[in-house]
């Protein structure tokens, strides 16, 4: 059974969109955000995975805990901006 031409075109467009989304997902994983404050440093990728964590032994546990919370929150906000920017380039599903 053959699909009508317009359905074939729609299916092809949807497949192209899925490929674009996969490319965006892959590029996000390659994005990195580095945050540093008072000798503490974190690196997150676009999937919000922790890639690197450096502590400062001169800081108390509670100081490091507070600084790390700030760094993670700031890094997550930056990643969200990058994700938003990349998705804004995506032309959508055209429904």
Backbone as a chain_set.jsonl record, in Angstrom:
{"seq": "XXXXXXXXXXXXXXXXXXXXXXXXXXXXXXXXXXXXXXXXXXXXXXXXXXXXXXXXXXXXXXXXXXXXXXXXXXXXXXXXXXXXXXXXXXXXXXX", "coords": {"N": [[0.834, -1.176, 0.0], [0.613, 2.123, -0.905], [1.537, 5.304, 0.362], [-0.286, 8.36, 0.238], [0.974, 11.182, -1.54], [1.132, 13.651, -0.061], [1.067, 12.722, 2.579], [3.393, 11.268, 2.687], [5.257, 13.306, 2.402], [4.788, 14.747, 4.776], [5.536, 12.822, 6.679], [8.246, 12.573, 6.057], [9.144, 15.155, 6.733], [8.691, 15.113, 9.5], [10.512, 13.162, 10.287], [12.886, 14.462, 9.65], [12.746, 16.524, 11.557], [12.973, 15.074, 13.93], [15.589, 14.156, 13.678], [16.906, 16.629, 13.786], [16.313, 17.344, 16.447], [17.698, 15.32, 17.801], [20.296, 16.003, 17.077], [20.499, 18.467, 18.373], [20.267, 17.6, 21.013], [22.605, 16.08, 21.222], [24.539, 18.093, 20.835], [24.069, 19.627, 23.091], [24.958, 17.987, 25.125], [27.631, 18.219, 24.729], [28.113, 20.807, 25.429], [29.568, 22.886, 27.923], [29.616, 24.187, 31.209], [31.392, 26.151, 33.374], [31.947, 26.95, 36.719], [33.264, 28.978, 39.275], [34.265, 29.8, 42.555], [35.722, 31.231, 45.354], [37.802, 29.329, 45.44], [36.502, 26.929, 44.988], [35.239, 24.767, 42.478], [33.154, 23.864, 39.774], [32.094, 21.823, 37.03], [29.666, 21.457, 34.657], [27.803, 19.593, 32.213], [25.666, 20.029, 29.301], [23.61, 18.293, 29.789], [23.204, 18.468, 32.383], [24.965, 17.008, 33.888], [27.428, 16.319, 36.297], [30.705, 17.04, 35.694], [33.111, 17.76, 36.756], [34.511, 18.451, 39.947], [35.923, 20.494, 42.26], [37.199, 21.001, 45.407], [37.844, 23.219, 48.2], [40.125, 22.896, 50.582], [40.681, 24.719, 52.551], [38.387, 25.905, 53.338], [35.547, 25.631, 55.505], [33.316, 22.825, 56.039], [30.613, 23.632, 56.007], [30.829, 26.143, 54.769], [31.783, 25.402, 52.243], [29.631, 23.858, 51.405], [27.566, 25.779, 51.155], [28.645, 27.499, 49.188], [28.881, 25.69, 47.055], [26.175, 25.117, 46.557], [25.361, 27.598, 45.553], [27.005, 27.745, 43.267], [26.113, 25.515, 41.762], [23.406, 26.219, 41.312], [23.736, 28.565, 39.816], [25.135, 27.552, 37.599], [23.231, 25.802, 36.544], [21.252, 27.613, 35.776], [22.639, 28.932, 33.709], [22.994, 26.813, 31.896], [20.313, 26.324, 31.298], [19.681, 28.653, 29.888], [21.31, 28.3, 27.658], [20.167, 25.974, 26.601], [17.604, 26.91, 26.028], [18.234, 28.809, 24.076], [19.285, 27.164, 22.029], [17.042, 25.584, 21.46], [15.326, 27.524, 20.542], [16.218, 27.929, 18.03], [15.322, 25.786, 16.738], [12.886, 24.743, 14.494], [10.421, 23.755, 15.199], [7.429, 21.665, 15.284], [5.479, 22.205, 13.462], [2.712, 21.862, 13.655]], "CA": [[0.0, 0.0, 0.0], [1.393, 3.336, -1.048], [1.003, 6.483, 1.04], [-0.495, 9.528, -0.622], [2.141, 12.057, -1.632], [1.182, 14.633, 1.028], [1.418, 12.016, 3.819], [4.803, 10.928, 2.561], [5.991, 14.541, 2.663], [4.645, 15.027, 6.209], [6.372, 11.849, 7.402], [9.641, 12.945, 5.812], [9.409, 16.35, 7.539], [8.753, 14.703, 10.914], [11.788, 12.45, 10.461], [13.906, 15.506, 9.666], [12.652, 17.216, 12.843], [13.525, 14.169, 14.946], [17.049, 14.207, 13.515], [17.341, 17.92, 14.324], [16.249, 17.26, 17.912], [18.821, 14.472, 18.249], [21.514, 16.794, 16.924], [20.491, 19.443, 19.464], [20.544, 16.852, 22.241], [24.034, 15.735, 21.21], [25.334, 19.307, 21.021], [23.924, 20.056, 24.477], [25.836, 17.163, 25.965], [28.993, 18.709, 24.532], [28.218, 22.123, 26.076], [30.08, 22.842, 29.286], [29.564, 25.414, 32.0], [32.324, 26.104, 34.5], [31.703, 27.96, 37.742], [34.299, 28.958, 40.301], [34.136, 30.811, 43.594], [36.478, 30.981, 46.595], [38.603, 28.106, 45.335], [35.676, 25.778, 44.638], [34.981, 24.803, 41.039], [32.347, 22.785, 39.22], [31.872, 21.827, 35.591], [28.485, 20.688, 34.264], [27.528, 19.6, 30.776], [24.319, 20.449, 28.95], [22.628, 17.341, 30.318], [23.275, 18.715, 33.824], [25.813, 15.997, 34.534], [28.618, 16.88, 36.926], [31.913, 16.526, 35.065], [34.269, 18.059, 37.58], [34.24, 19.088, 41.23], [37.136, 20.783, 43.012], [36.899, 21.593, 46.707], [38.879, 24.042, 48.81], [40.312, 22.387, 51.948], [40.808, 25.828, 53.495], [37.026, 26.305, 53.72], [34.845, 24.657, 56.345], [32.308, 22.032, 55.332], [29.393, 24.432, 55.792], [31.139, 27.175, 53.77], [31.829, 24.736, 50.943], [28.268, 23.46, 51.076], [26.833, 26.973, 50.713], [29.222, 27.953, 47.917], [28.521, 24.708, 46.029], [24.766, 25.35, 46.206], [25.335, 28.782, 44.692], [27.627, 27.41, 41.982], [25.214, 24.624, 41.02], [22.242, 26.989, 40.863], [24.18, 29.468, 38.757], [25.466, 26.733, 36.423], [21.961, 25.298, 35.988], [20.621, 28.742, 35.066], [23.369, 29.152, 32.458], [22.656, 25.707, 30.995], [18.934, 26.541, 30.842], [19.728, 29.697, 28.865], [21.879, 27.686, 26.45], [19.153, 25.059, 26.061], [16.56, 27.753, 25.458], [18.757, 29.394, 22.842], [19.357, 26.12, 21.002], [15.693, 25.176, 21.08], [14.69, 28.606, 19.795], [16.67, 27.773, 16.649], [14.58, 24.654, 16.205], [11.707, 25.321, 13.844], [9.183, 23.183, 15.747], [6.781, 20.524, 14.612], [4.603, 22.686, 12.411], [1.369, 21.286, 13.78]], "C": [[0.885, 1.248, 0.0], [0.718, 4.495, -0.335], [0.743, 7.589, 0.022], [0.713, 10.465, -0.507], [2.237, 13.035, -0.455], [1.531, 13.972, 2.364], [2.892, 11.648, 3.828], [5.663, 12.151, 2.903], [5.951, 14.894, 4.152], [5.544, 14.104, 7.025], [7.854, 12.197, 7.248], [10.023, 14.154, 6.66], [9.536, 16.0, 9.02], [10.07, 13.986, 11.212], [12.936, 13.455, 10.49], [13.927, 16.238, 11.006], [13.241, 16.363, 13.97], [15.045, 14.174, 14.872], [17.602, 15.522, 14.067], [17.348, 17.906, 15.848], [17.391, 16.419, 18.468], [20.141, 15.223, 18.14], [21.626, 17.834, 18.031], [20.857, 18.763, 20.777], [22.029, 16.507, 22.332], [24.888, 16.976, 21.466], [25.223, 19.824, 22.454], [24.826, 19.258, 25.401], [27.282, 17.658, 25.881], [29.2, 20.105, 25.12], [28.76, 21.937, 27.49], [29.94, 24.205, 29.928], [30.486, 25.203, 33.191], [32.014, 27.26, 35.441], [32.791, 27.827, 38.807], [34.063, 30.102, 41.283], [34.907, 30.355, 44.828], [37.227, 29.655, 46.578], [37.813, 26.838, 45.068], [35.308, 25.902, 43.165], [34.129, 23.611, 40.651], [32.276, 22.954, 37.708], [30.687, 20.911, 35.324], [28.398, 20.669, 32.748], [26.066, 19.959, 30.554], [23.227, 19.494, 29.381], [22.58, 17.425, 31.841], [24.019, 17.618, 34.574], [27.054, 16.69, 35.086], [29.849, 16.228, 36.306], [33.136, 16.702, 35.951], [33.833, 18.758, 38.858], [35.566, 19.25, 41.97], [36.747, 21.517, 44.281], [38.082, 22.414, 47.188], [39.037, 23.592, 50.265], [40.457, 23.489, 52.995], [39.449, 26.333, 53.976], [36.403, 25.21, 54.589], [33.816, 23.907, 55.501], [31.089, 22.881, 55.012], [29.631, 25.554, 54.772], [31.144, 26.567, 52.364], [30.434, 24.332, 50.48], [27.478, 24.643, 50.505], [27.333, 27.463, 49.354], [28.839, 26.993, 46.788], [27.061, 24.846, 45.601], [24.656, 26.525, 45.241], [25.886, 28.461, 43.299], [26.718, 26.519, 41.134], [24.01, 25.392, 40.483], [22.6, 27.927, 39.71], [24.479, 28.691, 37.471], [24.196, 26.216, 35.749], [21.25, 26.413, 35.224], [21.311, 28.995, 33.722], [23.053, 28.059, 31.438], [21.243, 25.904, 30.452], [18.877, 27.609, 29.755], [20.261, 29.111, 27.556], [20.874, 26.751, 25.792], [18.056, 25.864, 25.372], [16.999, 28.355, 24.125], [18.802, 28.355, 21.717], [17.968, 25.705, 20.534], [14.965, 26.274, 20.306], [15.1, 28.56, 18.324], [15.939, 26.627, 15.953], [13.244, 25.163, 15.684], [10.393, 24.697, 14.292], [8.595, 22.093, 14.877], [5.818, 20.952, 13.526], [3.223, 22.092, 12.446], [0.316, 22.359, 13.678]], "O": [[1.792, 1.383, 0.822], [-0.5, 4.662, -0.405], [1.485, 7.726, -0.95], [1.378, 10.509, 0.528], [3.323, 13.226, 0.093], [2.209, 14.577, 3.194], [3.552, 11.713, 4.865], [6.668, 12.038, 3.604], [6.965, 15.295, 4.723], [6.228, 14.546, 7.947], [8.618, 12.121, 8.21], [11.107, 14.181, 7.243], [10.399, 16.538, 9.713], [10.667, 14.187, 12.269], [13.865, 13.304, 11.284], [14.997, 16.54, 11.534], [13.926, 16.878, 14.854], [15.715, 14.194, 15.904], [18.637, 15.535, 14.733], [18.288, 18.401, 16.469], [17.982, 16.767, 19.49], [21.006, 15.097, 19.007], [22.71, 18.064, 18.567], [21.655, 19.283, 21.556], [22.636, 16.63, 23.396], [25.853, 16.918, 22.228], [26.178, 20.398, 22.978], [25.39, 19.8, 26.351], [28.052, 17.531, 26.832], [30.339, 20.54, 25.292], [28.448, 20.956, 28.164], [30.119, 25.238, 29.283], [30.378, 24.214, 33.917], [31.843, 28.401, 35.011], [33.183, 26.724, 39.188], [33.712, 31.216, 40.895], [34.753, 29.221, 45.284], [37.276, 28.946, 47.583], [38.405, 25.767, 44.933], [35.091, 27.005, 42.662], [34.341, 22.496, 41.127], [32.38, 24.06, 37.178], [30.692, 19.742, 35.709], [28.853, 21.594, 32.075], [25.319, 20.168, 31.509], [22.046, 19.84, 29.344], [21.994, 16.57, 32.504], [23.737, 17.339, 35.739], [27.652, 17.539, 34.425], [30.019, 15.011, 36.381], [34.073, 15.905, 35.908], [32.898, 19.558, 38.852], [36.245, 18.268, 42.269], [36.05, 22.53, 44.237], [39.184, 22.316, 46.648], [38.172, 23.876, 51.094], [40.366, 23.223, 54.193], [39.38, 27.111, 54.928], [36.694, 24.025, 54.427], [33.494, 24.317, 54.386], [30.587, 22.861, 53.888], [28.734, 25.88, 53.995], [30.589, 27.135, 51.424], [30.103, 24.453, 49.3], [26.8, 24.508, 49.486], [26.538, 27.801, 48.477], [28.509, 27.433, 45.687], [26.744, 24.709, 44.419], [23.947, 26.454, 44.238], [25.309, 28.854, 42.285], [26.57, 26.742, 39.933], [23.638, 25.229, 39.322], [21.844, 28.058, 38.747], [24.112, 29.129, 36.381], [24.103, 26.198, 34.522], [20.707, 26.178, 34.145], [20.646, 29.242, 32.716], [22.868, 28.345, 30.255], [21.002, 25.674, 29.267], [18.107, 27.482, 28.803], [19.731, 29.39, 26.481], [20.743, 26.736, 24.568], [17.635, 25.533, 24.264], [16.226, 28.4, 23.168], [18.402, 28.639, 20.588], [17.748, 25.499, 19.341], [14.082, 25.98, 19.5], [14.398, 29.098, 17.469], [15.947, 26.524, 14.726], [12.555, 25.927, 16.361], [9.337, 25.088, 13.794], [9.181, 21.665, 13.882], [5.381, 20.116, 12.736], [2.619, 21.841, 11.403], [-0.876, 22.063, 13.76]]}, "num_chains": 1, "name": "protein.A"}
